[in-house]
Structure formats: C-alpha cells, structure tokens
Amino acid sequence: MTTPETERALLESLIVENEDLEKLESKLAQFNIFEAIGVVRQELRHSNFLAFLLNPSENHRLDDIFLKRFLKRVLLEEYEPTDEKYTKVSPVDIDIADFTDADVRREWQNIDILIHSPHNKLVCAIENKIDAGESIDQLIKYQRTIKEEFKDCRAILIYLTPVGELPSQKNWRIYNYSKIAEIIDSICISYKSTLGTDIYTLMTHYSTLIRRHIVSDSEVAELCRKIYTKHKQALDLIFEHRPDLQSEIATKIHELLIRETDSKEISVYFWSKGYIGIIPKRWEDNKLNLHLQFENYPQGLIIKMLICPNEDKSIREKIYKISQKNIPPFKKKALTPQWTTIYTKPILNHKDYQDADLEELMNKVEEFWLHFIKNDFVSIENIINTNIDKIICEHISVHAQSEDTI
C-alpha cells in the first residue's frame, strides 16, 4: 500500500522534466474547432459533419467530389459478402456517375447516414460507430429496410468504426476513420483554392481531430501509450481521483438550486452526489417529513417527492391521502413505514448521456428546473401548504385523544 509521500513522489516524477508529457500537451494545446465545441467522441456530431461533406448540395464548394472519392475508396477495400447483389457497383461506376441529385439523410429509419441517388439507382447506408457497439439485429434490420424501400437500387452498405472493426453481417463493408482522414487530407491538397479558407480550415481541423482522438495509430495515441507505460502508477492514481460525470452533474445541480432558490423559502441539501434534496422551509418548520430530491445516477436523473420515515404515522397517512387526491402525476404506490415515493419525473436518461457533454446535459437540467419550479412545484407546494394546518391540527387532536384515554 502506497503512502502519501510515495504518491506525491509518483506524481512529481510524472510532471517534472517529462519530455513526452510536454510534447503531448503541446500537441493538444493547438486550437481545434471541433475540440472547442465538444465533438471529440460524440457519434452524432461526427455523423453530422460527414453527412455535410458527403452531400453535394451543401455549401462546401466540393459538389460531389467528396462523395465520389469516399465511395470509390470504400469499393476498393477487400470484400466478401454473403449476397452477391452487394457487389454490383464498381469504382468505375462511381467515377463516371453524376451525383448532383444525391439525397443525403440523417437518422432515416435510424440509419446514421443514408445516401440515395435516384438517377444512378444507387443507395448507400453508413452505420457509424465511435464507442458504442451494435444493437441486436441492427444491421439485419437496416438491410431489410433498404431492400423494401429501394427495390430498384443497387446498394452499398458501410460499417464505419475508428479502427475497422468487424460487423456482425458480412454484407457490410468495413471502413475506418484513418482512411476518412486520408480522404480529407487528399482533397484539401488537391482543392485548396476551390474550398476557400473557411472550409479548408474546417476540414483540416476535422482531420486533425480524427488523428488525435479517434484512430489508435496516431502520434498522440503512441505518446499516450508511452507515457502510461512509464508512469502507470501515477496515472492510475490520477484516474482514481478524477471527477466523474455524475459528481460534476451533482455539483452543477447544487449550484443551480442554490442560485435559483436564493430568494425563495426553500432549503437545499447536498446529501451526496446521488441525492440532492429540496425542502420548502414551511414543511421543515412544521416537521412534515416530506421533501423533493434529485436522484442522480450514472446514466439517469430524476426528481422525486417522498414521504420520509416517521414514528408517528398519522402525519404520513394524511399527507399520503392529500397527495393521492391532488398531486398529478401521483405515483400509485402503497404507503409504507419507510420511504414512500408519491411523485416522480424523469429529467435525463441513458440516451442523453450517450452523445452529450456536461454543458448540454446541464442545459437540459436547467430547462427542466425552470419549467418545474413555475408549474409542478407551485402546484405541489400550494396543495401541501393549504393543508398544513389541517394536517397539524388533526395530528395534535389525535395525540390529545390518546393522552386523555391514558
């Protein structure tokens, strides 16, 4: 077991006179527009930019040059499909074709990128995978959809991944991001004057992003491996103490609640990164044992209203009955001696976490909160506050009767 002194020495050896680390920091310090807007490993945004380059109708000044070069390069790759109908398009066919009529769609029937050229009777589907794997029967479903919707078209199916991973279906052609970067670089060299400074810069920045963060054989990747091998213990220590997304979201929620409830009679409690409580002070003062809380999971965020455990069940029962009649959407769950949830609403789900950064997630949380505090929260607070005197009076009355009996 390492001591604090040993851990400090490990960290110092990592940062003091480390030429590889300085070289890596220098490379990563170079400004990149795609890094600046948080694209790095966000699959949807990569698909958006690729669709932009592939679409002859977009304002990149390339017409169908990128589309044709991409398809020709893909068709030159080794390919052994189980169905020969997927071999009926050759690089020569692409070279002599005019794709100005090409319709490039995003997320059509859940296919990441679909390209349809009615004039050439050609359809191309691209399934783009950055970090996630295939869903069950995903590629089979896409093949079936394309076959049904484009019966008279020849089809090209492309499975695009960082390193050219094998798809579950052999009819899909394998392609990788390193080759995408090569296509972009070759076009930037050949068509620099055509592209103009803006598009040229955008494309070279995207190529750099791919080489820095996506492909495994990049200089950045090699530097990272070299540094990790040499300083494994120090880096593992840093990783162990890194701020995780759940903690960052919890901190941001707490800051949001403190800021937005500053002028209101509401207490905010940071119990843990998983639970942040909200309790109107009037509820606290009257010891209602009732509160709202954010429940923050690694891939989900919800808000709940709960009746807390209480030895005196008369207050719990009264709150439960009032909530059951008046609070929509009331969660139909039996009252128990333990925590009882009587209201719940989702805020973020696992799909939100798949392709979003912290800023985007918090924008959704803040939008939810501003709507919630003006609507559901007002209704809930009014219902409880209107009935507080009744709850407390009945509670006192019950206790008085019990004492008289004694």
mmCIF file of C-alpha atoms in Angstrom, residues 79-339:
data_model
loop_
_atom_site.group_PDB
_atom_site.id
_atom_site.type_symbol
_atom_site.label_atom_id
_atom_site.label_comp_id
_atom_site.label_asym_id
_atom_site.label_seq_id
_atom_site.Cartn_x
_atom_site.Cartn_y
_atom_site.Cartn_z
ATOM 1 C CA TYR A 79 -14.970 -7.519 -49.513
ATOM 2 C CA GLU A 80 -16.555 -10.972 -49.304
ATOM 3 C CA PRO A 81 -20.329 -10.573 -48.862
ATOM 4 C CA THR A 82 -22.728 -13.456 -48.415
ATOM 5 C CA ASP A 83 -25.039 -11.903 -51.034
ATOM 6 C CA GLU A 84 -23.535 -11.143 -54.459
ATOM 7 C CA LYS A 85 -26.080 -8.389 -55.140
ATOM 8 C CA TYR A 86 -23.960 -6.066 -52.984
ATOM 9 C CA THR A 87 -21.014 -6.363 -55.432
ATOM 10 C CA LYS A 88 -22.830 -4.839 -58.410
ATOM 11 C CA VAL A 89 -21.273 -1.391 -58.011
ATOM 12 C CA SER A 90 -17.645 -0.767 -59.034
ATOM 13 C CA PRO A 91 -15.295 2.209 -58.510
ATOM 14 C CA VAL A 92 -15.582 2.868 -62.260
ATOM 15 C CA ASP A 93 -19.376 3.156 -61.951
ATOM 16 C CA ILE A 94 -18.901 5.778 -59.254
ATOM 17 C CA ASP A 95 -16.215 7.667 -61.176
ATOM 18 C CA ILE A 96 -18.386 8.232 -64.272
ATOM 19 C CA ALA A 97 -21.590 8.921 -62.338
ATOM 20 C CA ASP A 98 -23.152 12.314 -61.662
ATOM 21 C CA PHE A 99 -24.319 12.549 -58.050
ATOM 22 C CA THR A 100 -25.704 16.069 -58.059
ATOM 23 C CA ASP A 101 -29.127 14.551 -57.385
ATOM 24 C CA ALA A 102 -27.934 12.679 -54.286
ATOM 25 C CA ASP A 103 -30.189 12.996 -51.245
ATOM 26 C CA VAL A 104 -28.217 12.642 -48.004
ATOM 27 C CA ARG A 105 -30.334 11.880 -44.930
ATOM 28 C CA ARG A 106 -29.501 11.686 -41.231
ATOM 29 C CA GLU A 107 -31.159 9.125 -38.955
ATOM 30 C CA TRP A 108 -33.597 8.000 -41.644
ATOM 31 C CA GLN A 109 -35.216 4.845 -40.205
ATOM 32 C CA ASN A 110 -32.453 5.096 -37.536
ATOM 33 C CA ILE A 111 -29.708 4.637 -40.161
ATOM 34 C CA ASP A 112 -26.887 7.059 -39.301
ATOM 35 C CA ILE A 113 -26.330 8.298 -42.857
ATOM 36 C CA LEU A 114 -28.312 7.296 -45.945
ATOM 37 C CA ILE A 115 -27.398 8.451 -49.456
ATOM 38 C CA HIS A 116 -29.863 7.961 -52.300
ATOM 39 C CA SER A 117 -29.230 8.838 -55.948
ATOM 40 C CA PRO A 118 -32.400 8.179 -57.982
ATOM 41 C CA HIS A 119 -30.625 8.971 -61.279
ATOM 42 C CA ASN A 120 -27.960 6.312 -60.644
ATOM 43 C CA LYS A 121 -30.382 3.915 -58.938
ATOM 44 C CA LEU A 122 -27.975 3.694 -56.045
ATOM 45 C CA VAL A 123 -28.453 3.723 -52.290
ATOM 46 C CA CYS A 124 -25.727 3.761 -49.635
ATOM 47 C CA ALA A 125 -26.148 3.204 -45.909
ATOM 48 C CA ILE A 126 -23.435 4.147 -43.410
ATOM 49 C CA GLU A 127 -23.559 2.832 -39.865
ATOM 50 C CA ASN A 128 -21.175 4.974 -37.801
ATOM 51 C CA LYS A 129 -19.772 3.598 -34.533
ATOM 52 C CA ILE A 130 -17.350 5.614 -32.394
ATOM 53 C CA ASP A 131 -17.602 3.939 -28.979
ATOM 54 C CA ALA A 132 -20.913 2.063 -28.924
ATOM 55 C CA GLY A 133 -21.338 -1.407 -30.355
ATOM 56 C CA GLU A 134 -24.099 -2.869 -32.483
ATOM 57 C CA SER A 135 -27.584 -3.441 -31.150
ATOM 58 C CA ILE A 136 -29.099 -6.890 -31.604
ATOM 59 C CA ASP A 137 -30.067 -7.483 -35.270
ATOM 60 C CA GLN A 138 -29.454 -3.782 -36.018
ATOM 61 C CA LEU A 139 -27.664 -4.338 -39.340
ATOM 62 C CA ILE A 140 -30.116 -7.032 -40.446
ATOM 63 C CA LYS A 141 -32.994 -4.630 -39.817
ATOM 64 C CA TYR A 142 -31.297 -1.884 -41.854
ATOM 65 C CA GLN A 143 -30.651 -4.295 -44.758
ATOM 66 C CA ARG A 144 -34.297 -5.295 -44.741
ATOM 67 C CA THR A 145 -35.459 -1.661 -44.668
ATOM 68 C CA ILE A 146 -33.232 -0.709 -47.603
ATOM 69 C CA LYS A 147 -34.346 -3.723 -49.602
ATOM 70 C CA GLU A 148 -38.014 -2.851 -49.066
ATOM 71 C CA GLU A 149 -37.733 0.918 -49.637
ATOM 72 C CA PHE A 150 -35.259 0.928 -52.553
ATOM 73 C CA LYS A 151 -36.202 -2.182 -54.515
ATOM 74 C CA ASP A 152 -34.764 -0.979 -57.848
ATOM 75 C CA CYS A 153 -31.479 0.330 -56.424
ATOM 76 C CA ARG A 154 -28.042 -1.186 -56.131
ATOM 77 C CA ALA A 155 -26.878 -0.951 -52.526
ATOM 78 C CA ILE A 156 -23.627 -0.190 -50.731
ATOM 79 C CA LEU A 157 -23.558 -0.948 -47.003
ATOM 80 C CA ILE A 158 -20.712 0.593 -44.980
ATOM 81 C CA TYR A 159 -19.731 -0.110 -41.378
ATOM 82 C CA LEU A 160 -17.553 2.798 -40.213
ATOM 83 C CA THR A 161 -15.550 2.496 -36.985
ATOM 84 C CA PRO A 162 -12.342 4.018 -35.541
ATOM 85 C CA VAL A 163 -10.172 1.005 -36.389
ATOM 86 C CA GLY A 164 -12.227 -1.002 -38.904
ATOM 87 C CA GLU A 165 -13.990 -3.392 -36.556
ATOM 88 C CA LEU A 166 -15.823 -6.392 -37.969
ATOM 89 C CA PRO A 167 -19.609 -6.026 -38.344
ATOM 90 C CA SER A 168 -21.932 -8.873 -37.431
ATOM 91 C CA GLN A 169 -23.113 -9.081 -41.058
ATOM 92 C CA LYS A 170 -20.670 -9.795 -43.907
ATOM 93 C CA ASN A 171 -22.726 -7.784 -46.401
ATOM 94 C CA TRP A 172 -21.460 -4.614 -44.711
ATOM 95 C CA ARG A 173 -18.172 -3.194 -45.995
ATOM 96 C CA ILE A 174 -15.566 -2.362 -43.353
ATOM 97 C CA TYR A 175 -14.095 1.142 -43.284
ATOM 98 C CA ASN A 176 -12.195 3.155 -40.667
ATOM 99 C CA TYR A 177 -11.640 6.747 -39.608
ATOM 100 C CA SER A 178 -7.956 6.763 -40.507
ATOM 101 C CA LYS A 179 -8.980 6.419 -44.161
ATOM 102 C CA ILE A 180 -11.558 9.187 -43.745
ATOM 103 C CA ALA A 181 -8.729 11.450 -42.578
ATOM 104 C CA GLU A 182 -6.662 10.425 -45.629
ATOM 105 C CA ILE A 183 -9.520 11.334 -47.993
ATOM 106 C CA ILE A 184 -9.962 14.719 -46.309
ATOM 107 C CA ASP A 185 -6.220 15.435 -46.487
ATOM 108 C CA SER A 186 -6.011 14.477 -50.168
ATOM 109 C CA ILE A 187 -8.966 16.712 -51.053
ATOM 110 C CA CYS A 188 -7.530 19.605 -49.039
ATOM 111 C CA ILE A 189 -4.294 19.316 -51.040
ATOM 112 C CA SER A 190 -5.989 18.987 -54.447
ATOM 113 C CA TYR A 191 -8.794 21.519 -53.975
ATOM 114 C CA LYS A 192 -7.385 24.091 -51.529
ATOM 115 C CA SER A 193 -8.116 27.047 -53.812
ATOM 116 C CA THR A 194 -11.637 25.762 -54.552
ATOM 117 C CA LEU A 195 -12.510 25.207 -50.908
ATOM 118 C CA GLY A 196 -11.674 28.664 -49.640
ATOM 119 C CA THR A 197 -10.031 29.406 -46.291
ATOM 120 C CA ASP A 198 -13.108 28.673 -44.148
ATOM 121 C CA ILE A 199 -13.899 25.173 -45.472
ATOM 122 C CA TYR A 200 -10.220 24.282 -45.831
ATOM 123 C CA THR A 201 -9.642 25.167 -42.153
ATOM 124 C CA LEU A 202 -12.721 23.240 -41.076
ATOM 125 C CA MET A 203 -11.667 20.108 -42.960
ATOM 126 C CA THR A 204 -8.058 20.170 -41.777
ATOM 127 C CA HIS A 205 -9.238 20.652 -38.183
ATOM 128 C CA TYR A 206 -11.523 17.648 -38.551
ATOM 129 C CA SER A 207 -8.699 15.522 -39.961
ATOM 130 C CA THR A 208 -6.522 16.574 -37.014
ATOM 131 C CA LEU A 209 -9.294 15.668 -34.569
ATOM 132 C CA ILE A 210 -9.516 12.175 -36.066
ATOM 133 C CA ARG A 211 -5.776 11.643 -35.793
ATOM 134 C CA ARG A 212 -5.626 12.995 -32.221
ATOM 135 C CA HIS A 213 -8.582 11.248 -30.699
ATOM 136 C CA ILE A 214 -10.180 8.573 -32.886
ATOM 137 C CA VAL A 215 -7.569 6.381 -34.588
ATOM 138 C CA SER A 216 -5.318 4.154 -32.487
ATOM 139 C CA ASP A 217 -2.142 4.529 -34.575
ATOM 140 C CA SER A 218 -1.847 8.316 -34.271
ATOM 141 C CA GLU A 219 1.211 10.032 -32.804
ATOM 142 C CA VAL A 220 -0.952 11.255 -29.925
ATOM 143 C CA ALA A 221 -2.097 7.689 -29.188
ATOM 144 C CA GLU A 222 1.503 6.457 -29.272
ATOM 145 C CA LEU A 223 2.613 9.214 -26.893
ATOM 146 C CA CYS A 224 -0.225 8.341 -24.526
ATOM 147 C CA ARG A 225 0.781 4.671 -24.501
ATOM 148 C CA LYS A 226 4.430 5.577 -23.913
ATOM 149 C CA ILE A 227 3.603 7.927 -21.010
ATOM 150 C CA TYR A 228 1.190 5.415 -19.436
ATOM 151 C CA THR A 229 3.729 2.577 -19.612
ATOM 152 C CA LYS A 230 6.358 4.712 -17.894
ATOM 153 C CA HIS A 231 4.065 6.357 -15.304
ATOM 154 C CA LYS A 232 1.334 3.764 -14.836
ATOM 155 C CA GLN A 233 1.091 4.090 -11.037
ATOM 156 C CA ALA A 234 0.868 7.888 -11.106
ATOM 157 C CA LEU A 235 -1.737 7.886 -13.874
ATOM 158 C CA ASP A 236 -3.789 5.198 -12.150
ATOM 159 C CA LEU A 237 -3.724 7.371 -9.021
ATOM 160 C CA ILE A 238 -4.936 10.399 -11.011
ATOM 161 C CA PHE A 239 -7.642 8.277 -12.639
ATOM 162 C CA GLU A 240 -8.795 7.030 -9.241
ATOM 163 C CA HIS A 241 -9.333 10.623 -8.056
ATOM 164 C CA ARG A 242 -10.703 12.054 -11.288
ATOM 165 C CA PRO A 243 -14.041 13.919 -11.141
ATOM 166 C CA ASP A 244 -16.637 11.643 -12.741
ATOM 167 C CA LEU A 245 -19.614 12.913 -14.753
ATOM 168 C CA GLN A 246 -22.071 12.003 -12.007
ATOM 169 C CA SER A 247 -20.152 14.104 -9.464
ATOM 170 C CA GLU A 248 -19.893 17.031 -11.878
ATOM 171 C CA ILE A 249 -23.636 16.907 -12.585
ATOM 172 C CA ALA A 250 -24.378 16.764 -8.851
ATOM 173 C CA THR A 251 -22.186 19.805 -8.189
ATOM 174 C CA LYS A 252 -23.807 21.750 -11.036
ATOM 175 C CA ILE A 253 -27.315 20.845 -9.826
ATOM 176 C CA HIS A 254 -26.448 22.026 -6.327
ATOM 177 C CA GLU A 255 -25.112 25.315 -7.697
ATOM 178 C CA LEU A 256 -28.227 25.735 -9.848
ATOM 179 C CA LEU A 257 -30.577 25.117 -6.918
ATOM 180 C CA ILE A 258 -28.702 27.473 -4.597
ATOM 181 C CA ARG A 259 -28.772 30.183 -7.285
ATOM 182 C CA GLU A 260 -32.410 29.719 -8.290
ATOM 183 C CA THR A 261 -33.821 29.322 -4.758
ATOM 184 C CA ASP A 262 -31.840 32.158 -3.167
ATOM 185 C CA SER A 263 -34.874 34.448 -2.882
ATOM 186 C CA LYS A 264 -37.325 31.658 -2.069
ATOM 187 C CA GLU A 265 -38.189 29.957 1.200
ATOM 188 C CA ILE A 266 -36.526 26.706 0.185
ATOM 189 C CA SER A 267 -33.678 24.729 1.776
ATOM 190 C CA VAL A 268 -31.237 22.846 -0.452
ATOM 191 C CA TYR A 269 -29.255 19.864 0.871
ATOM 192 C CA PHE A 270 -26.304 18.162 -0.825
ATOM 193 C CA TRP A 271 -26.571 14.747 0.817
ATOM 194 C CA SER A 272 -24.314 13.006 -1.730
ATOM 195 C CA LYS A 273 -23.591 13.042 -5.457
ATOM 196 C CA GLY A 274 -26.576 10.724 -5.837
ATOM 197 C CA TYR A 275 -29.087 12.706 -3.782
ATOM 198 C CA ILE A 276 -29.720 16.454 -3.634
ATOM 199 C CA GLY A 277 -32.704 17.482 -1.527
ATOM 200 C CA ILE A 278 -35.166 20.384 -1.848
ATOM 201 C CA ILE A 279 -37.404 21.197 1.131
ATOM 202 C CA PRO A 280 -39.680 24.252 1.465
ATOM 203 C CA LYS A 281 -38.876 25.809 4.845
ATOM 204 C CA ARG A 282 -42.529 25.783 5.913
ATOM 205 C CA TRP A 283 -42.505 21.984 5.556
ATOM 206 C CA GLU A 284 -39.353 21.812 7.674
ATOM 207 C CA ASP A 285 -40.699 24.151 10.341
ATOM 208 C CA ASN A 286 -43.827 22.023 10.698
ATOM 209 C CA LYS A 287 -41.822 18.752 10.655
ATOM 210 C CA LEU A 288 -43.838 17.258 7.830
ATOM 211 C CA ASN A 289 -41.087 14.751 6.941
ATOM 212 C CA LEU A 290 -41.742 15.450 3.289
ATOM 213 C CA HIS A 291 -39.265 16.527 0.626
ATOM 214 C CA LEU A 292 -38.311 16.551 -3.032
ATOM 215 C CA GLN A 293 -34.967 15.231 -4.217
ATOM 216 C CA PHE A 294 -32.908 14.849 -7.351
ATOM 217 C CA GLU A 295 -31.732 11.249 -7.730
ATOM 218 C CA ASN A 296 -28.570 11.340 -9.817
ATOM 219 C CA TYR A 297 -27.487 8.007 -11.296
ATOM 220 C CA PRO A 298 -24.526 7.362 -13.650
ATOM 221 C CA GLN A 299 -26.884 7.304 -16.645
ATOM 222 C CA GLY A 300 -30.089 8.858 -15.455
ATOM 223 C CA LEU A 301 -31.523 11.764 -13.485
ATOM 224 C CA ILE A 302 -34.988 12.000 -11.948
ATOM 225 C CA ILE A 303 -36.791 14.155 -9.409
ATOM 226 C CA LYS A 304 -38.944 12.588 -6.702
ATOM 227 C CA MET A 305 -41.235 13.670 -3.922
ATOM 228 C CA LEU A 306 -41.045 11.386 -0.877
ATOM 229 C CA ILE A 307 -42.778 10.910 2.441
ATOM 230 C CA CYS A 308 -39.959 10.180 4.886
ATOM 231 C CA PRO A 309 -39.956 7.574 7.676
ATOM 232 C CA ASN A 310 -41.692 8.838 10.814
ATOM 233 C CA GLU A 311 -42.642 7.092 14.038
ATOM 234 C CA ASP A 312 -45.958 8.936 14.035
ATOM 235 C CA LYS A 313 -47.851 7.518 11.069
ATOM 236 C CA SER A 314 -50.831 9.909 11.337
ATOM 237 C CA ILE A 315 -48.995 12.749 9.560
ATOM 238 C CA ARG A 316 -47.687 10.324 6.914
ATOM 239 C CA GLU A 317 -51.164 8.958 6.260
ATOM 240 C CA LYS A 318 -52.693 12.442 5.998
ATOM 241 C CA ILE A 319 -50.024 13.650 3.542
ATOM 242 C CA TYR A 320 -50.433 10.466 1.526
ATOM 243 C CA LYS A 321 -54.228 10.913 1.225
ATOM 244 C CA ILE A 322 -53.956 14.581 0.267
ATOM 245 C CA SER A 323 -51.279 13.816 -2.334
ATOM 246 C CA GLN A 324 -53.242 10.900 -3.725
ATOM 247 C CA LYS A 325 -56.217 13.127 -4.440
ATOM 248 C CA ASN A 326 -54.499 16.317 -5.559
ATOM 249 C CA ILE A 327 -50.958 15.808 -6.926
ATOM 250 C CA PRO A 328 -50.679 14.758 -10.561
ATOM 251 C CA PRO A 329 -48.957 12.583 -11.618
ATOM 252 C CA PHE A 330 -49.347 10.802 -8.257
ATOM 253 C CA LYS A 331 -47.218 7.660 -8.117
ATOM 254 C CA LYS A 332 -49.543 4.819 -7.206
ATOM 255 C CA LYS A 333 -47.529 3.111 -4.540
ATOM 256 C CA ALA A 334 -48.720 1.857 -1.166
ATOM 257 C CA LEU A 335 -47.744 3.872 1.893
ATOM 258 C CA THR A 336 -45.041 2.054 3.858
ATOM 259 C CA PRO A 337 -43.259 2.776 7.157
ATOM 260 C CA GLN A 338 -40.124 3.501 5.094
ATOM 261 C CA TRP A 339 -39.531 5.984 2.266
#
